[in-house]
Amino acid sequence: MTDQTNNTGFDWASPSFQSHMKKRRRSQIQLKLLGLGAIAIAFMMLMLLITSLVSTGYHAFTQTHLKVEVFLDPEHLDPAKPARGNYRQILTDTMKTQFPDVPDDRAELRKLTSILSNGAQFTIRDRVMENPDLIGETVQFNVPVADTYDQLNKGLIDPDTPEEYRRLKNDEIANFELLKDRGAITEPLNTALLTNADSRFPELAGLKGALVGSFYALLTCFLLSFPLGIGAAIYLEEFAPRNRVSDLIEININNLAAVPSVVFGLLALAVFLGWFGMPRSAPFVGGMTLALMTLPTIIIATRAALKAVPPSIREAALAVGASKQQVVFGHVLPLAMPGILTGTIIGLAQALGETAPLLLIGMNAFITSAPSTPFDSATALPTQIFIWADSPERGFVSRTSAAILVLLTFLIMMNAIAIFLRQKFERKW
Amino acid sequence: MTMFDVTKPETAVDQTDIKIAASNVQVFYGDTQAIKDVDVDIQDKTVTAFIGPSGCGKSTFLRCLNRMNDTIDSCRVEGRILLDEQDIYAPQVDPVQLRAKVGMVFQKPNPFPKSIYDNVAYGPKIHGMARTKGELDEVVEKSLRRAALWEEVKDRLDTPGTGLSGGQQQRLCIARAVATRPEVLLMDEPCSALDPIATAQVEELIDELKQRFSVVIVTHSMQQAARVSQKTAFFHLGNLVEYDDTNTIFTNPQDPRTESYITGRIG
Amino acid sequence: MTLLAFVILLTAVTVGYVINLRAARAIRDGGTRMHSLESFHGGYAALMTLVPTFFLIIIWMLFQGTVIELIVKSGISDQLEGLGTGETQLVMAEIRSIAGGRIFGTPEQWKLDAAERLVALRGLSGWLLVAVTAALATTMLYVSRRTVSSEFRARQGVERIVHVLMAGCATVAIFVTIGIVASLLFETFRFFQMVPFWDFLLGTNWEPQIPIREDQVAAEGAFGMLPVFLGTLVIAFVAMVIATPIGLLSAIYLHEFASNRIRGVVKPVLEVLAGVPTVVYGFFAILVIAPAIRSFGTDLGLPIASNTALAAGSVMGIMLIPFISSFADDALGAVPRSLRDGSLAVGATQAETMLKVLFPAAIPGIVGGILLAISRAIGETMIVVMAAGLIAKMTINPLDSVTTVTVQIVTLLIGDTAFDSPKTLAAFALGMVLFLMTLCINILALRIVRKYREIYD
């Protein structure tokens, strides 16, 4: 800039001003970099979270199985009472035939049978009970192997660690390698993860009970909170007189939305279980608790959706002589529905991930069968994750990660539906 | 030299000097063109008024002159705008420095939620124009005097600027703009949010300001343009229709569109 | 039986609708002009039948269990005499399981009798419910059928009922709050009958282990909440130290510097981070963060506990980043654009505009958001249950293992719910503390946020 045209007496080109400018530009860049850094940290944490879950969890999506010929020895089985057979002995005999070289002493044999999952005997029993004619024949079974051998097969046990620190000794590894060389070891998709209920043995544990429990709980939550929430929101937004009472309700709803979830658990424990004697660990009670927490979310979302419907629509309907309720239920509510559904789905997604209140009403019980009604004892997905995360067996680490991945998949699906609804039906007035 | 050399003779510059020369300016918002082929020369120490119906692009063009349009993502400016013969859209020009030289006052008074003193001192402080507290005090007082606000607020410089009346707030914003010692002062309908008395005060102030600055004012009121400006530009649908002495525009417009607007047939 | 009651209800509702509809139609066909449409007459009958009968069934179901047990208990009061609450509960549980057909061992004859009584009473209650439902439904049908006439304002009647129902929905929120306060107050009150109030509030020793049997030699049990409270603060502090700067800086970047494309990528990522359930964060803490901190500490030669406050706190901080960021982004967005223009127009850089004008103007909203984040950190449960310690210590060292209010609530209540031991009741007292603490912060924060919105609206 030319100096002499300056008519207000400030020298924009002076060195001191220029160096000041430089400093200012530098601080601009600094702030930008700080902001970028902050976002990068958030990004990194999300990546770290996902990679750690996937890298530990993907092991749980396959399960090592052993293919064996089992002789259903009539000596140990009574066709009249197939449920009471000595299946352990049958398995021991089976493994003995697999390893004819191994000396016939109890400790060695126990080592051999421990390759198989504890659930193997039940697989065989179920098959025999289904078809008692099989007794006396040799049948091929594909049974899961025990967790430690599953780990070995997936390369999670380092053979270089000194033997005394290893969970499997050299001879055990050798036995397993022998089976592997024979081609008896397979690693199919672990469908049991979704079709089995919980178990003490990682190789048998599945999410069926938790999935069904979560489904019942969410269903209850939806059936309660959706009508209640919409009713409350319509009343507050369209009909309530503006007075102290409606102010109180409004403040109350906003505060309720911020009450810690564990407090709702205390409420459920004291009132639902303590005062009304409802069953412990029941998804129905869990759903009721979650409904109380979801209610404010739905009320707030519904009110926002109702507010977004322009008053001109109301006036047009009122002007042709419709009553206020006819206007609301006939015109305003249908127009607000997409927004209401979006808010509801987001609320339900939050409820699906909620853990603490369910722990307090006992939905962390150890239950090995899926509930058949909402009033049976059950776990839910997040409480199942909590139980598995607390279990000491190595195999549960990968199963916990896998369960989390399943939970996150459901959450992402629900949110995707919400986003889809919002974009598909969003109206610009 | 001192930082604020008021003794420097003001007459050193020719009164009819061209301060800003815009040629062939086009402005786009996304795909829509808001300004088409505008050529205008703005003289120093003069009040230039931009008039025209709402949506005609006069404010958009004004915002090109200090590159405020840069702050809108979808906005694109083409053409040349020279300030003292230097292209303000040249890559080496820092818009930050440019805006200190080309001050701006907005439609609605927008004082910062800070004290009156801090509002005025904001510009000089960030530009490092005052090295000591004394210098800063001096700048603040001088700017407030120039904005004809000093007498009203000198005893309550610590109170928030948002507590002033609308007219006072707008003069505070003028003081804030003046404090960075700009060469050009852009005013975007500065009186549209003010009552008639405050409007009169601001108009009086504009007349004062043209002693030192080149003032460009956008207004929707033709009376205001006639009262305060020496030159007037009439914008219509993104085009500059006519640009001439204010007297000529109002008494003897060349273009039929200008005539219709002035006589109230379009607008 | 309950199912039968519901079937009766539904049938009655349908029947009522049809009867009234037909009746109204008959009058109309007779040539009289009706005030309301026929369907409103039908709807009126349906609602008149549905609402009272439905509530009757619900209330019956809620209380029948309690009432039946009271009757059974009163029948065996001789045998129950002298037993504590816990033992009584055990006996009742046994009777219940006998009634359910699960008999373990050889129970005494009076227990078998009681179980029989229980079964009989349950059956009786079921039939009674059906009878009462049918009676009420019929009465309501009769009453509403009588109303059908040309002058009857059925539409207003229907709307009045709907109005009352909706107002009822709105008050549910209030009842939830009342329920929370009542249950916490009631149990807390019982707790303070066993443990002195000041011992709880100012005690520095938290050892809730209580001897289970009379003769057991164990700690007396100490219920001083201060160390638990302090632990909560330490973890919340660590979380806020991490979440506040990262959250604010990312909001500043997103609001002022990011292009639309970057915003379009970063905002969903932050939303994902916000949508991850806390139990997942808890597992992340024990799987990744805690081992990392431990090995880092060992490398530096620092003594680091296994469940450090640092691990739980920093993961909680990660959880709160999107919360603070979105609040700050909203607060910055609420600052009028004209202020930003004003600052840029005097030649301020974007950074100066942000730090000297926009950010200070948004401070109230941001403070409100930070307060809400603190309240979340204090009330957050799963991360600390999984990653923080169980032993209460009077320490402010984040490398030490501390416990929190929520951890204690969960560990005291998991598994065991005898409502008369101070151990269980202590959880409710802690819950009360937690509720009051978060309530105060929330009210303050919501008030600040609302005031702030008013300034710029």
Short mmCIF file of C-alpha atoms in Angstrom, two decimals, chain C residues 14-332:
data_model
loop_
_atom_site.label_atom_id
_atom_site.label_comp_id
_atom_site.label_asym_id
_atom_site.label_seq_id
_atom_site.Cartn_x
_atom_site.Cartn_y
_atom_site.Cartn_z
CA THR C 14 -66.71 -53.29 20.73
CA VAL C 15 -70.23 -54.14 21.76
CA GLY C 16 -70.71 -50.73 23.36
CA TYR C 17 -69.50 -48.99 20.22
CA VAL C 18 -71.80 -50.97 17.96
CA ILE C 19 -74.88 -50.70 20.20
CA ASN C 20 -74.63 -46.96 20.59
CA LEU C 21 -73.81 -46.47 16.92
CA ARG C 22 -76.91 -48.47 15.94
CA ALA C 23 -79.08 -46.67 18.48
CA ALA C 24 -77.94 -43.28 17.24
CA ARG C 25 -78.45 -44.32 13.65
CA ALA C 26 -81.96 -45.49 14.47
CA ILE C 27 -82.84 -42.11 15.94
CA ARG C 28 -81.37 -40.34 12.92
CA ASP C 29 -83.22 -42.60 10.51
CA GLY C 30 -86.36 -41.76 12.49
CA GLY C 31 -85.94 -38.26 11.15
CA THR C 32 -84.59 -36.51 14.21
CA ARG C 33 -81.55 -34.29 13.72
CA MET C 34 -78.66 -35.44 15.94
CA HIS C 35 -76.33 -33.07 17.72
CA SER C 36 -73.34 -35.36 17.27
CA LEU C 37 -72.34 -37.83 14.59
CA GLU C 38 -73.30 -41.44 15.29
CA SER C 39 -69.68 -42.50 15.49
CA PHE C 40 -69.22 -40.16 18.44
CA HIS C 41 -72.06 -41.89 20.25
CA GLY C 42 -70.31 -45.17 19.58
CA GLY C 43 -66.96 -43.78 20.65
CA TYR C 44 -68.47 -42.38 23.81
CA ALA C 45 -69.75 -45.79 24.83
CA ALA C 46 -66.42 -47.42 23.96
CA LEU C 47 -64.40 -44.94 26.01
CA MET C 48 -66.84 -44.94 28.92
CA THR C 49 -66.43 -48.71 29.11
CA LEU C 50 -62.74 -48.91 28.31
CA VAL C 51 -61.26 -46.35 30.68
CA PRO C 52 -62.69 -47.35 34.07
CA THR C 53 -62.52 -51.07 33.38
CA PHE C 54 -58.95 -50.90 32.11
CA PHE C 55 -57.81 -49.04 35.19
CA LEU C 56 -59.65 -51.48 37.39
CA ILE C 57 -57.75 -54.40 35.84
CA ILE C 58 -54.41 -52.63 36.13
CA ILE C 59 -54.94 -51.71 39.76
CA TRP C 60 -56.17 -55.22 40.53
CA MET C 61 -53.04 -56.70 38.98
CA LEU C 62 -50.75 -54.31 40.82
CA PHE C 63 -52.15 -55.05 44.23
CA GLN C 64 -53.44 -58.62 44.11
CA GLY C 65 -50.00 -60.12 44.81
CA THR C 66 -49.42 -57.95 47.86
CA VAL C 67 -52.91 -58.51 49.23
CA ILE C 68 -52.80 -62.27 48.75
CA GLU C 69 -49.44 -62.52 50.49
CA LEU C 70 -50.73 -60.44 53.38
CA ILE C 71 -53.65 -62.84 53.79
CA VAL C 72 -51.35 -65.87 53.63
CA LYS C 73 -48.99 -64.28 56.11
CA SER C 74 -51.76 -63.50 58.54
CA GLY C 75 -52.81 -67.15 58.32
CA ILE C 76 -49.41 -68.33 59.48
CA SER C 77 -48.66 -65.49 61.88
CA ASP C 78 -48.04 -68.00 64.71
CA GLN C 79 -45.19 -69.62 62.84
CA LEU C 80 -43.75 -66.30 61.66
CA GLU C 81 -43.70 -64.81 65.08
CA GLY C 82 -40.25 -63.82 66.21
CA LEU C 83 -38.71 -64.00 62.76
CA GLY C 84 -36.84 -61.06 61.24
CA THR C 85 -37.87 -59.46 57.96
CA GLY C 86 -35.21 -61.33 56.07
CA GLU C 87 -36.27 -64.72 57.44
CA THR C 88 -39.93 -63.95 56.79
CA GLN C 89 -39.01 -63.17 53.20
CA LEU C 90 -37.17 -66.47 52.94
CA VAL C 91 -40.18 -68.37 54.27
CA MET C 92 -42.50 -66.58 51.87
CA ALA C 93 -40.17 -67.32 48.96
CA GLU C 94 -40.22 -70.99 49.91
CA ILE C 95 -44.02 -71.02 50.10
CA ARG C 96 -44.18 -69.31 46.73
CA SER C 97 -41.89 -71.89 45.13
CA ILE C 98 -43.91 -74.72 46.68
CA ALA C 99 -47.02 -73.12 45.22
CA GLY C 100 -45.25 -73.02 41.87
CA GLY C 101 -44.68 -76.79 42.10
CA ARG C 102 -40.96 -76.66 42.91
CA ILE C 103 -40.59 -78.55 46.18
CA PHE C 104 -37.10 -78.95 47.63
CA GLY C 105 -36.69 -81.42 50.46
CA THR C 106 -39.57 -82.03 52.83
CA PRO C 107 -41.12 -78.78 54.00
CA GLU C 108 -43.16 -78.55 57.18
CA GLN C 109 -46.86 -79.20 56.92
CA TRP C 110 -47.83 -75.59 57.70
CA LYS C 111 -45.77 -74.41 54.75
CA LEU C 112 -47.56 -76.85 52.46
CA ASP C 113 -50.89 -75.62 53.83
CA ALA C 114 -49.89 -72.03 53.28
CA ALA C 115 -48.83 -72.82 49.73
CA GLU C 116 -52.16 -74.46 49.11
CA ARG C 117 -53.91 -71.41 50.45
CA LEU C 118 -51.78 -69.24 48.20
CA VAL C 119 -52.77 -71.22 45.13
CA ALA C 120 -56.44 -71.14 46.14
CA LEU C 121 -56.36 -67.42 46.76
CA ARG C 122 -54.70 -66.79 43.44
CA GLY C 123 -57.40 -68.73 41.65
CA LEU C 124 -60.09 -66.93 43.60
CA SER C 125 -58.54 -63.57 42.79
CA GLY C 126 -58.48 -64.46 39.10
CA TRP C 127 -62.17 -65.39 39.05
CA LEU C 128 -63.05 -62.39 41.14
CA LEU C 129 -61.24 -60.17 38.65
CA VAL C 130 -63.19 -61.64 35.76
CA ALA C 131 -66.45 -61.20 37.62
CA VAL C 132 -65.75 -57.64 38.64
CA THR C 133 -64.58 -56.75 35.14
CA ALA C 134 -67.69 -58.17 33.59
CA ALA C 135 -69.92 -56.40 36.10
CA LEU C 136 -68.26 -53.03 35.66
CA ALA C 137 -68.20 -53.32 31.87
CA THR C 138 -71.90 -54.18 31.78
CA THR C 139 -72.78 -51.32 34.07
CA MET C 140 -70.83 -48.87 31.93
CA LEU C 141 -72.45 -50.26 28.79
CA TYR C 142 -75.86 -49.75 30.33
CA VAL C 143 -75.04 -46.22 31.52
CA SER C 144 -73.67 -45.11 28.16
CA ARG C 145 -76.51 -46.72 26.23
CA ARG C 146 -78.93 -44.64 28.26
CA THR C 147 -77.25 -41.43 27.08
CA VAL C 148 -78.03 -41.89 23.39
CA SER C 149 -80.47 -39.17 22.37
CA SER C 150 -80.66 -36.48 19.76
CA GLU C 151 -79.62 -33.76 22.19
CA PHE C 152 -76.76 -35.64 23.82
CA ARG C 153 -73.44 -33.97 23.04
CA ALA C 154 -71.48 -37.12 22.41
CA ARG C 155 -68.58 -35.35 20.72
CA GLN C 156 -68.02 -33.13 23.72
CA GLY C 157 -68.28 -36.19 25.93
CA VAL C 158 -65.62 -38.02 23.94
CA GLU C 159 -63.38 -34.99 23.86
CA ARG C 160 -63.73 -34.47 27.59
CA ILE C 161 -62.58 -38.02 28.26
CA VAL C 162 -59.66 -37.71 25.82
CA HIS C 163 -58.70 -34.40 27.37
CA VAL C 164 -58.61 -35.90 30.85
CA LEU C 165 -56.62 -38.89 29.58
CA MET C 166 -54.00 -36.65 27.99
CA ALA C 167 -53.75 -34.50 31.08
CA GLY C 168 -53.24 -37.75 32.98
CA CYS C 169 -50.33 -38.64 30.67
CA ALA C 170 -48.76 -35.25 31.36
CA THR C 171 -48.93 -35.79 35.10
CA VAL C 172 -47.18 -39.16 34.80
CA ALA C 173 -43.91 -37.23 34.63
CA ILE C 174 -44.75 -35.63 37.95
CA PHE C 175 -45.63 -38.99 39.45
CA VAL C 176 -42.27 -40.36 38.33
CA THR C 177 -40.52 -37.56 40.19
CA ILE C 178 -42.73 -38.09 43.20
CA GLY C 179 -41.98 -41.80 43.00
CA ILE C 180 -38.24 -41.15 42.91
CA VAL C 181 -38.34 -38.74 45.81
CA ALA C 182 -40.74 -40.88 47.85
CA SER C 183 -38.84 -44.13 47.42
CA LEU C 184 -35.48 -42.49 48.13
CA LEU C 185 -36.84 -40.57 51.13
CA PHE C 186 -38.57 -43.60 52.60
CA GLU C 187 -35.55 -45.90 52.41
CA THR C 188 -33.15 -43.14 53.41
CA PHE C 189 -35.28 -42.40 56.44
CA ARG C 190 -35.07 -46.04 57.48
CA PHE C 191 -31.32 -45.92 56.95
CA PHE C 192 -30.96 -42.98 59.28
CA GLN C 193 -32.84 -44.87 61.95
CA MET C 194 -29.94 -47.33 61.97
CA VAL C 195 -27.01 -45.03 61.19
CA PRO C 196 -26.80 -41.50 62.64
CA PHE C 197 -27.21 -38.78 60.06
CA TRP C 198 -24.00 -36.94 60.91
CA ASP C 199 -21.96 -40.15 60.86
CA PHE C 200 -23.11 -40.63 57.30
CA LEU C 201 -22.64 -37.06 56.18
CA LEU C 202 -19.28 -36.33 57.77
CA GLY C 203 -17.75 -39.77 58.40
CA THR C 204 -14.46 -40.43 56.71
CA ASN C 205 -14.69 -44.19 56.80
CA TRP C 206 -16.79 -46.24 54.37
CA GLU C 207 -16.88 -49.95 55.11
CA PRO C 208 -20.36 -51.24 54.43
CA GLN C 209 -19.47 -54.89 55.16
CA ILE C 210 -21.85 -55.97 57.91
CA PRO C 211 -21.66 -59.28 59.75
CA ILE C 212 -24.20 -61.58 58.18
CA ARG C 213 -24.55 -63.89 61.20
CA GLU C 214 -24.68 -62.73 64.80
CA ASP C 215 -21.55 -64.59 65.81
CA GLN C 216 -19.45 -63.52 62.85
CA VAL C 217 -16.35 -61.51 63.65
CA ALA C 218 -16.25 -58.76 61.09
CA ALA C 219 -16.01 -55.04 60.82
CA GLU C 220 -18.80 -53.14 62.51
CA GLY C 221 -19.60 -51.47 59.24
CA ALA C 222 -18.93 -47.79 58.81
CA PHE C 223 -21.04 -45.51 56.69
CA GLY C 224 -19.17 -42.24 56.29
CA MET C 225 -19.88 -40.99 52.79
CA LEU C 226 -17.03 -38.47 52.51
CA PRO C 227 -14.44 -40.76 50.89
CA VAL C 228 -17.03 -42.04 48.41
CA PHE C 229 -18.05 -38.51 47.63
CA LEU C 230 -14.43 -37.46 47.25
CA GLY C 231 -13.77 -40.34 44.87
CA THR C 232 -16.72 -39.25 42.74
CA LEU C 233 -15.31 -35.76 42.55
CA VAL C 234 -11.81 -36.98 41.65
CA ILE C 235 -13.11 -39.05 38.73
CA ALA C 236 -15.51 -36.31 37.58
CA PHE C 237 -12.62 -33.84 37.76
CA VAL C 238 -10.36 -36.03 35.61
CA ALA C 239 -13.19 -36.45 33.12
CA MET C 240 -13.85 -32.73 32.90
CA VAL C 241 -10.14 -31.90 32.56
CA ILE C 242 -10.10 -34.07 29.47
CA ALA C 243 -13.53 -33.33 28.03
CA THR C 244 -13.70 -29.55 28.49
CA PRO C 245 -10.71 -28.40 26.42
CA ILE C 246 -11.16 -31.01 23.71
CA GLY C 247 -14.90 -30.43 23.51
CA LEU C 248 -14.61 -26.64 23.44
CA LEU C 249 -11.77 -26.55 20.94
CA SER C 250 -13.52 -28.91 18.57
CA ALA C 251 -16.69 -26.82 18.84
CA ILE C 252 -14.68 -23.67 18.08
CA TYR C 253 -13.11 -25.31 15.07
CA LEU C 254 -16.40 -26.70 13.80
CA HIS C 255 -18.21 -23.44 14.28
CA GLU C 256 -15.69 -21.01 12.89
CA PHE C 257 -13.14 -22.72 10.70
CA ALA C 258 -14.53 -25.96 9.31
CA SER C 259 -15.89 -26.08 5.80
CA ASN C 260 -19.31 -27.60 5.29
CA ARG C 261 -17.69 -30.79 4.10
CA ILE C 262 -15.59 -31.21 7.23
CA ARG C 263 -18.60 -30.44 9.39
CA GLY C 264 -20.51 -33.07 7.47
CA VAL C 265 -17.91 -35.66 8.42
CA VAL C 266 -17.03 -34.61 11.96
CA LYS C 267 -20.54 -34.06 13.32
CA PRO C 268 -21.73 -37.62 12.62
CA VAL C 269 -18.51 -38.98 14.12
CA LEU C 270 -19.16 -37.03 17.29
CA GLU C 271 -22.75 -38.26 17.26
CA VAL C 272 -21.53 -41.85 17.05
CA LEU C 273 -19.21 -41.17 19.97
CA ALA C 274 -22.18 -39.78 21.89
CA GLY C 275 -24.40 -42.74 21.03
CA VAL C 276 -22.03 -45.44 22.28
CA PRO C 277 -23.58 -47.04 25.38
CA THR C 278 -21.67 -46.47 28.59
CA VAL C 279 -21.20 -50.19 29.19
CA VAL C 280 -19.13 -50.21 25.99
CA TYR C 281 -16.99 -47.36 27.30
CA GLY C 282 -16.56 -49.31 30.52
CA PHE C 283 -15.26 -52.33 28.63
CA PHE C 284 -13.03 -50.05 26.54
CA ALA C 285 -11.57 -48.72 29.80
CA ILE C 286 -10.65 -52.15 31.14
CA LEU C 287 -9.59 -53.53 27.76
CA VAL C 288 -7.42 -50.69 26.44
CA ILE C 289 -7.04 -47.59 28.59
CA ALA C 290 -6.33 -49.11 32.00
CA PRO C 291 -3.59 -51.48 30.74
CA ALA C 292 -2.07 -48.64 28.73
CA ILE C 293 -1.94 -46.36 31.76
CA ARG C 294 -0.55 -49.15 33.90
CA SER C 295 2.25 -50.03 31.51
CA PHE C 296 3.02 -46.36 30.97
CA GLY C 297 3.27 -45.92 34.73
CA THR C 298 5.49 -48.95 35.13
CA ASP C 299 7.79 -47.57 32.44
CA LEU C 300 8.08 -44.33 34.41
CA GLY C 301 8.49 -46.24 37.64
CA LEU C 302 5.31 -44.75 39.10
CA PRO C 303 3.27 -46.78 41.54
CA ILE C 304 -0.08 -47.16 39.80
CA ALA C 305 -3.09 -48.93 41.26
CA SER C 306 -4.90 -51.41 39.07
CA ASN C 307 -8.19 -49.52 38.97
CA THR C 308 -6.92 -45.98 38.72
CA ALA C 309 -9.24 -43.02 38.87
CA LEU C 310 -7.31 -41.82 35.84
CA ALA C 311 -8.46 -44.69 33.62
CA ALA C 312 -12.13 -44.42 34.55
CA GLY C 313 -12.01 -40.62 34.47
CA SER C 314 -10.31 -40.33 31.11
CA VAL C 315 -12.73 -42.74 29.42
CA MET C 316 -15.59 -40.79 30.96
CA GLY C 317 -13.93 -37.69 29.53
CA ILE C 318 -13.98 -39.23 26.05
CA MET C 319 -17.67 -39.96 26.54
CA LEU C 320 -18.34 -36.33 27.45
CA ILE C 321 -16.42 -34.75 24.53
CA PRO C 322 -19.37 -34.83 22.10
CA PHE C 323 -21.73 -33.68 24.84
CA ILE C 324 -19.70 -30.55 25.58
CA SER C 325 -18.87 -29.98 21.95
CA SER C 326 -22.48 -29.99 20.79
CA PHE C 327 -23.55 -27.77 23.66
CA ALA C 328 -20.78 -25.27 22.90
CA ASP C 329 -21.60 -25.41 19.19
CA ASP C 330 -25.25 -24.59 19.96
CA ALA C 331 -24.23 -21.79 22.30
CA LEU C 332 -21.91 -20.28 19.69
#
